[in-house]
């Protein structure tokens, strides 16, 4: 399993970024996928998940309350790629963002071995 995130960088408050996660080594289309973030000095936080083809509710997104209405998760199964479109960014969104194989929630995260290496997002004036 290989997950490679990209697209992070510096954004101004109110700005936008789109993160990309390129997946390989497994049948991406069947798996639920998750975005997780970790701010400096804090524990990992679930951001969003999207279901895979094995679920009755295929490609169904879910979001943490802190990003709902601002972030959009989507996937391109033929390209084995996961995306996180982030808008109306806030300084509190500053973190390293990881994609992970498996479904997450506010109370449960995929195991650390299923994460990519992360991409840094910094939101600052």
PDB file of N, CA, C and O in Angstrom, residues 53-102:
ATOM      1  N   UNK A  53     -16.498   1.333  -3.305  1.00  0.00           N
ATOM      2  CA  UNK A  53     -17.503   0.613  -4.069  1.00  0.00           C
ATOM      3  C   UNK A  53     -18.098  -0.571  -3.310  1.00  0.00           C
ATOM      4  O   UNK A  53     -19.150  -1.065  -3.691  1.00  0.00           O
ATOM      5  N   UNK A  54     -17.451  -1.017  -2.246  1.00  0.00           N
ATOM      6  CA  UNK A  54     -18.014  -2.146  -1.491  1.00  0.00           C
ATOM      7  C   UNK A  54     -19.182  -1.721  -0.624  1.00  0.00           C
ATOM      8  O   UNK A  54     -19.938  -2.553  -0.129  1.00  0.00           O
ATOM      9  N   UNK A  55     -19.336  -0.435  -0.431  1.00  0.00           N
ATOM     10  CA  UNK A  55     -20.421   0.057   0.417  1.00  0.00           C
ATOM     11  C   UNK A  55     -21.694   0.239  -0.399  1.00  0.00           C
ATOM     12  O   UNK A  55     -21.648   0.587  -1.569  1.00  0.00           O
ATOM     13  N   UNK A  56     -22.821   0.015   0.265  1.00  0.00           N
ATOM     14  CA  UNK A  56     -24.098   0.245  -0.404  1.00  0.00           C
ATOM     15  C   UNK A  56     -24.225   1.708  -0.803  1.00  0.00           C
ATOM     16  O   UNK A  56     -24.738   2.037  -1.871  1.00  0.00           O
ATOM     17  N   UNK A  57     -23.723   2.580   0.053  1.00  0.00           N
ATOM     18  CA  UNK A  57     -23.745   4.024  -0.229  1.00  0.00           C
ATOM     19  C   UNK A  57     -22.398   4.411  -0.816  1.00  0.00           C
ATOM     20  O   UNK A  57     -21.530   4.954  -0.136  1.00  0.00           O
ATOM     21  N   UNK A  58     -22.199   4.146  -2.067  1.00  0.00           N
ATOM     22  CA  UNK A  58     -20.912   4.386  -2.708  1.00  0.00           C
ATOM     23  C   UNK A  58     -20.606   5.875  -2.828  1.00  0.00           C
ATOM     24  O   UNK A  58     -21.485   6.673  -3.110  1.00  0.00           O
ATOM     25  N   UNK A  59     -19.312   6.179  -2.614  1.00  0.00           N
ATOM     26  CA  UNK A  59     -18.831   7.558  -2.757  1.00  0.00           C
ATOM     27  C   UNK A  59     -19.571   8.535  -1.857  1.00  0.00           C
ATOM     28  O   UNK A  59     -19.743   9.709  -2.211  1.00  0.00           O
ATOM     29  N   UNK A  60     -19.996   8.066  -0.689  1.00  0.00           N
ATOM     30  CA  UNK A  60     -20.680   8.935   0.259  1.00  0.00           C
ATOM     31  C   UNK A  60     -19.654   9.632   1.142  1.00  0.00           C
ATOM     32  O   UNK A  60     -18.846   8.973   1.777  1.00  0.00           O
ATOM     33  N   UNK A  61     -19.689  10.964   1.191  1.00  0.00           N
ATOM     34  CA  UNK A  61     -18.732  11.695   2.008  1.00  0.00           C
ATOM     35  C   UNK A  61     -19.252  11.910   3.426  1.00  0.00           C
ATOM     36  O   UNK A  61     -20.463  11.906   3.671  1.00  0.00           O
ATOM     37  N   UNK A  62     -18.337  12.122   4.341  1.00  0.00           N
ATOM     38  CA  UNK A  62     -18.664  12.531   5.701  1.00  0.00           C
ATOM     39  C   UNK A  62     -17.571  13.488   6.164  1.00  0.00           C
ATOM     40  O   UNK A  62     -16.418  13.392   5.712  1.00  0.00           O
ATOM     41  N   UNK A  63     -17.938  14.420   7.054  1.00  0.00           N
ATOM     42  CA  UNK A  63     -17.031  15.482   7.451  1.00  0.00           C
ATOM     43  C   UNK A  63     -17.082  15.747   8.944  1.00  0.00           C
ATOM     44  O   UNK A  63     -18.141  15.633   9.580  1.00  0.00           O
ATOM     45  N   UNK A  64     -15.935  16.146   9.481  1.00  0.00           N
ATOM     46  CA  UNK A  64     -15.912  16.680  10.831  1.00  0.00           C
ATOM     47  C   UNK A  64     -16.670  18.003  10.853  1.00  0.00           C
ATOM     48  O   UNK A  64     -16.689  18.740   9.863  1.00  0.00           O
ATOM     49  N   UNK A  65     -17.271  18.297  11.986  1.00  0.00           N
ATOM     50  CA  UNK A  65     -18.024  19.553  12.104  1.00  0.00           C
ATOM     51  C   UNK A  65     -17.150  20.765  11.818  1.00  0.00           C
ATOM     52  O   UNK A  65     -17.625  21.769  11.288  1.00  0.00           O
ATOM     53  N   UNK A  66     -15.872  20.660  12.161  1.00  0.00           N
ATOM     54  CA  UNK A  66     -14.976  21.807  12.014  1.00  0.00           C
ATOM     55  C   UNK A  66     -14.712  22.172  10.557  1.00  0.00           C
ATOM     56  O   UNK A  66     -14.264  23.291  10.283  1.00  0.00           O
ATOM     57  N   UNK A  67     -14.981  21.272   9.627  1.00  0.00           N
ATOM     58  CA  UNK A  67     -14.705  21.560   8.216  1.00  0.00           C
ATOM     59  C   UNK A  67     -15.946  21.477   7.347  1.00  0.00           C
ATOM     60  O   UNK A  67     -15.896  21.813   6.160  1.00  0.00           O
ATOM     61  N   UNK A  68     -17.053  21.049   7.918  1.00  0.00           N
ATOM     62  CA  UNK A  68     -18.282  20.876   7.140  1.00  0.00           C
ATOM     63  C   UNK A  68     -18.691  22.198   6.508  1.00  0.00           C
ATOM     64  O   UNK A  68     -18.687  23.243   7.158  1.00  0.00           O
ATOM     65  N   UNK A  69     -19.016  22.128   5.227  1.00  0.00           N
ATOM     66  CA  UNK A  69     -19.397  23.332   4.500  1.00  0.00           C
ATOM     67  C   UNK A  69     -18.227  24.075   3.887  1.00  0.00           C
ATOM     68  O   UNK A  69     -18.422  24.980   3.069  1.00  0.00           O
ATOM     69  N   UNK A  70     -17.009  23.726   4.274  1.00  0.00           N
ATOM     70  CA  UNK A  70     -15.816  24.392   3.728  1.00  0.00           C
ATOM     71  C   UNK A  70     -14.945  23.438   2.913  1.00  0.00           C
ATOM     72  O   UNK A  70     -14.291  23.847   1.966  1.00  0.00           O
ATOM     73  N   UNK A  71     -14.911  22.170   3.310  1.00  0.00           N
ATOM     74  CA  UNK A  71     -14.069  21.168   2.643  1.00  0.00           C
ATOM     75  C   UNK A  71     -14.950  20.207   1.856  1.00  0.00           C
ATOM     76  O   UNK A  71     -16.075  19.903   2.266  1.00  0.00           O
ATOM     77  N   UNK A  72     -14.418  19.709   0.757  1.00  0.00           N
ATOM     78  CA  UNK A  72     -15.107  18.722  -0.065  1.00  0.00           C
ATOM     79  C   UNK A  72     -14.159  17.585  -0.396  1.00  0.00           C
ATOM     80  O   UNK A  72     -13.062  17.819  -0.929  1.00  0.00           O
ATOM     81  N   UNK A  73     -14.560  16.374  -0.081  1.00  0.00           N
ATOM     82  CA  UNK A  73     -13.760  15.195  -0.412  1.00  0.00           C
ATOM     83  C   UNK A  73     -14.369  14.530  -1.643  1.00  0.00           C
ATOM     84  O   UNK A  73     -15.593  14.458  -1.787  1.00  0.00           O
ATOM     85  N   UNK A  74     -13.515  14.084  -2.544  1.00  0.00           N
ATOM     86  CA  UNK A  74     -13.997  13.337  -3.701  1.00  0.00           C
ATOM     87  C   UNK A  74     -12.880  12.427  -4.180  1.00  0.00           C
ATOM     88  O   UNK A  74     -11.722  12.557  -3.749  1.00  0.00           O
ATOM     89  N   UNK A  75     -13.222  11.536  -5.070  1.00  0.00           N
ATOM     90  CA  UNK A  75     -12.251  10.539  -5.534  1.00  0.00           C
ATOM     91  C   UNK A  75     -12.429  10.299  -7.018  1.00  0.00           C
ATOM     92  O   UNK A  75     -13.528  10.451  -7.566  1.00  0.00           O
ATOM     93  N   UNK A  76     -11.330   9.900  -7.648  1.00  0.00           N
ATOM     94  CA  UNK A  76     -11.331   9.498  -9.048  1.00  0.00           C
ATOM     95  C   UNK A  76     -10.830   8.062  -9.080  1.00  0.00           C
ATOM     96  O   UNK A  76      -9.623   7.807  -9.010  1.00  0.00           O
ATOM     97  N   UNK A  77     -11.757   7.125  -9.129  1.00  0.00           N
ATOM     98  CA  UNK A  77     -11.357   5.716  -9.020  1.00  0.00           C
ATOM     99  C   UNK A  77     -10.480   5.234 -10.189  1.00  0.00           C
ATOM    100  O   UNK A  77      -9.504   4.517  -9.941  1.00  0.00           O
ATOM    101  N   UNK A  78     -10.769   5.593 -11.436  1.00  0.00           N
ATOM    102  CA  UNK A  78      -9.868   5.148 -12.518  1.00  0.00           C
ATOM    103  C   UNK A  78      -8.437   5.645 -12.340  1.00  0.00           C
ATOM    104  O   UNK A  78      -7.495   4.985 -12.781  1.00  0.00           O
ATOM    105  N   UNK A  79      -8.265   6.800 -11.689  1.00  0.00           N
ATOM    106  CA  UNK A  79      -6.924   7.334 -11.452  1.00  0.00           C
ATOM    107  C   UNK A  79      -6.376   6.961 -10.077  1.00  0.00           C
ATOM    108  O   UNK A  79      -5.264   7.362  -9.733  1.00  0.00           O
ATOM    109  N   UNK A  80      -7.148   6.220  -9.302  1.00  0.00           N
ATOM    110  CA  UNK A  80      -6.730   5.840  -7.937  1.00  0.00           C
ATOM    111  C   UNK A  80      -6.259   7.059  -7.151  1.00  0.00           C
ATOM    112  O   UNK A  80      -5.185   7.045  -6.522  1.00  0.00           O
ATOM    113  N   UNK A  81      -7.049   8.101  -7.179  1.00  0.00           N
ATOM    114  CA  UNK A  81      -6.660   9.356  -6.552  1.00  0.00           C
ATOM    115  C   UNK A  81      -7.798   9.884  -5.686  1.00  0.00           C
ATOM    116  O   UNK A  81      -8.965   9.854  -6.076  1.00  0.00           O
ATOM    117  N   UNK A  82      -7.399  10.366  -4.526  1.00  0.00           N
ATOM    118  CA  UNK A  82      -8.306  10.974  -3.555  1.00  0.00           C
ATOM    119  C   UNK A  82      -7.983  12.459  -3.473  1.00  0.00           C
ATOM    120  O   UNK A  82      -6.822  12.850  -3.553  1.00  0.00           O
ATOM    121  N   UNK A  83      -9.003  13.280  -3.290  1.00  0.00           N
ATOM    122  CA  UNK A  83      -8.825  14.722  -3.233  1.00  0.00           C
ATOM    123  C   UNK A  83      -9.491  15.299  -1.998  1.00  0.00           C
ATOM    124  O   UNK A  83     -10.460  14.747  -1.474  1.00  0.00           O
ATOM    125  N   UNK A  84      -8.966  16.434  -1.559  1.00  0.00           N
ATOM    126  CA  UNK A  84      -9.621  17.225  -0.527  1.00  0.00           C
ATOM    127  C   UNK A  84      -9.557  18.683  -0.967  1.00  0.00           C
ATOM    128  O   UNK A  84      -8.484  19.284  -0.965  1.00  0.00           O
ATOM    129  N   UNK A  85     -10.697  19.204  -1.362  1.00  0.00           N
ATOM    130  CA  UNK A  85     -10.790  20.599  -1.757  1.00  0.00           C
ATOM    131  C   UNK A  85     -11.135  21.422  -0.530  1.00  0.00           C
ATOM    132  O   UNK A  85     -12.150  21.183   0.124  1.00  0.00           O
ATOM    133  N   UNK A  86     -10.274  22.369  -0.212  1.00  0.00           N
ATOM    134  CA  UNK A  86     -10.415  23.153   1.008  1.00  0.00           C
ATOM    135  C   UNK A  86     -10.652  24.610   0.636  1.00  0.00           C
ATOM    136  O   UNK A  86      -9.863  25.189  -0.131  1.00  0.00           O
ATOM    137  N   UNK A  87     -11.701  25.183   1.180  1.00  0.00           N
ATOM    138  CA  UNK A  87     -12.028  26.574   0.918  1.00  0.00           C
ATOM    139  C   UNK A  87     -12.261  27.297   2.242  1.00  0.00           C
ATOM    140  O   UNK A  87     -12.392  26.665   3.297  1.00  0.00           O
ATOM    141  N   UNK A  88     -12.317  28.617   2.172  1.00  0.00           N
ATOM    142  CA  UNK A  88     -12.532  29.442   3.367  1.00  0.00           C
ATOM    143  C   UNK A  88     -11.589  29.014   4.493  1.00  0.00           C
ATOM    144  O   UNK A  88     -12.003  28.832   5.641  1.00  0.00           O
ATOM    145  N   UNK A  89     -10.335  28.848   4.154  1.00  0.00           N
ATOM    146  CA  UNK A  89      -9.350  28.349   5.111  1.00  0.00           C
ATOM    147  C   UNK A  89      -9.176  29.301   6.281  1.00  0.00           C
ATOM    148  O   UNK A  89      -9.262  30.532   6.142  1.00  0.00           O
ATOM    149  N   UNK A  90      -8.907  28.695   7.434  1.00  0.00           N
ATOM    150  CA  UNK A  90      -8.697  29.436   8.671  1.00  0.00           C
ATOM    151  C   UNK A  90      -7.322  29.078   9.235  1.00  0.00           C
ATOM    152  O   UNK A  90      -6.812  27.986   8.962  1.00  0.00           O
ATOM    153  N   UNK A  91      -6.752  29.937  10.062  1.00  0.00           N
ATOM    154  CA  UNK A  91      -5.472  29.582  10.693  1.00  0.00           C
ATOM    155  C   UNK A  91      -5.550  28.255  11.461  1.00  0.00           C
ATOM    156  O   UNK A  91      -4.565  27.519  11.513  1.00  0.00           O
ATOM    157  N   UNK A  92      -6.701  27.928  12.035  1.00  0.00           N
ATOM    158  CA  UNK A  92      -6.863  26.660  12.753  1.00  0.00           C
ATOM    159  C   UNK A  92      -6.780  25.442  11.846  1.00  0.00           C
ATOM    160  O   UNK A  92      -6.691  24.311  12.333  1.00  0.00           O
ATOM    161  N   UNK A  93      -6.835  25.643  10.536  1.00  0.00           N
ATOM    162  CA  UNK A  93      -6.674  24.526   9.593  1.00  0.00           C
ATOM    163  C   UNK A  93      -5.207  24.166   9.377  1.00  0.00           C
ATOM    164  O   UNK A  93      -4.913  23.178   8.698  1.00  0.00           O
ATOM    165  N   UNK A  94      -4.298  24.951   9.936  1.00  0.00           N
ATOM    166  CA  UNK A  94      -2.870  24.660   9.798  1.00  0.00           C
ATOM    167  C   UNK A  94      -2.545  23.318  10.434  1.00  0.00           C
ATOM    168  O   UNK A  94      -2.833  23.085  11.609  1.00  0.00           O
ATOM    169  N   UNK A  95      -1.969  22.427   9.644  1.00  0.00           N
ATOM    170  CA  UNK A  95      -1.675  21.067  10.115  1.00  0.00           C
ATOM    171  C   UNK A  95      -0.965  20.308   9.002  1.00  0.00           C
ATOM    172  O   UNK A  95      -0.907  20.762   7.862  1.00  0.00           O
ATOM    173  N   UNK A  96      -0.455  19.144   9.366  1.00  0.00           N
ATOM    174  CA  UNK A  96      -0.040  18.184   8.358  1.00  0.00           C
ATOM    175  C   UNK A  96      -1.255  17.318   8.026  1.00  0.00           C
ATOM    176  O   UNK A  96      -1.904  16.801   8.933  1.00  0.00           O
ATOM    177  N   UNK A  97      -1.544  17.192   6.748  1.00  0.00           N
ATOM    178  CA  UNK A  97      -2.722  16.450   6.301  1.00  0.00           C
ATOM    179  C   UNK A  97      -2.275  15.109   5.725  1.00  0.00           C
ATOM    180  O   UNK A  97      -1.364  15.047   4.879  1.00  0.00           O
ATOM    181  N   UNK A  98      -2.949  14.060   6.165  1.00  0.00           N
ATOM    182  CA  UNK A  98      -2.634  12.704   5.739  1.00  0.00           C
ATOM    183  C   UNK A  98      -3.860  12.067   5.085  1.00  0.00           C
ATOM    184  O   UNK A  98      -4.981  12.261   5.555  1.00  0.00           O
ATOM    185  N   UNK A  99      -3.639  11.320   4.036  1.00  0.00           N
ATOM    186  CA  UNK A  99      -4.714  10.454   3.569  1.00  0.00           C
ATOM    187  C   UNK A  99      -4.452   9.053   4.112  1.00  0.00           C
ATOM    188  O   UNK A  99      -3.309   8.677   4.402  1.00  0.00           O
ATOM    189  N   UNK A 100      -5.520   8.296   4.277  1.00  0.00           N
ATOM    190  CA  UNK A 100      -5.416   6.971   4.881  1.00  0.00           C
ATOM    191  C   UNK A 100      -6.424   6.034   4.247  1.00  0.00           C
ATOM    192  O   UNK A 100      -7.509   6.453   3.829  1.00  0.00           O
ATOM    193  N   UNK A 101      -6.059   4.789   4.191  1.00  0.00           N
ATOM    194  CA  UNK A 101      -6.976   3.757   3.695  1.00  0.00           C
ATOM    195  C   UNK A 101      -7.858   3.297   4.839  1.00  0.00           C
ATOM    196  O   UNK A 101      -7.375   2.956   5.913  1.00  0.00           O
ATOM    197  N   UNK A 102      -9.159   3.307   4.594  1.00  0.00           N
ATOM    198  CA  UNK A 102     -10.108   2.896   5.616  1.00  0.00           C
ATOM    199  C   UNK A 102     -11.022   4.046   6.005  1.00  0.00           C
ATOM    200  O   UNK A 102     -10.760   5.207   5.665  1.00  0.00           O
TER     201      UNK A 102
END
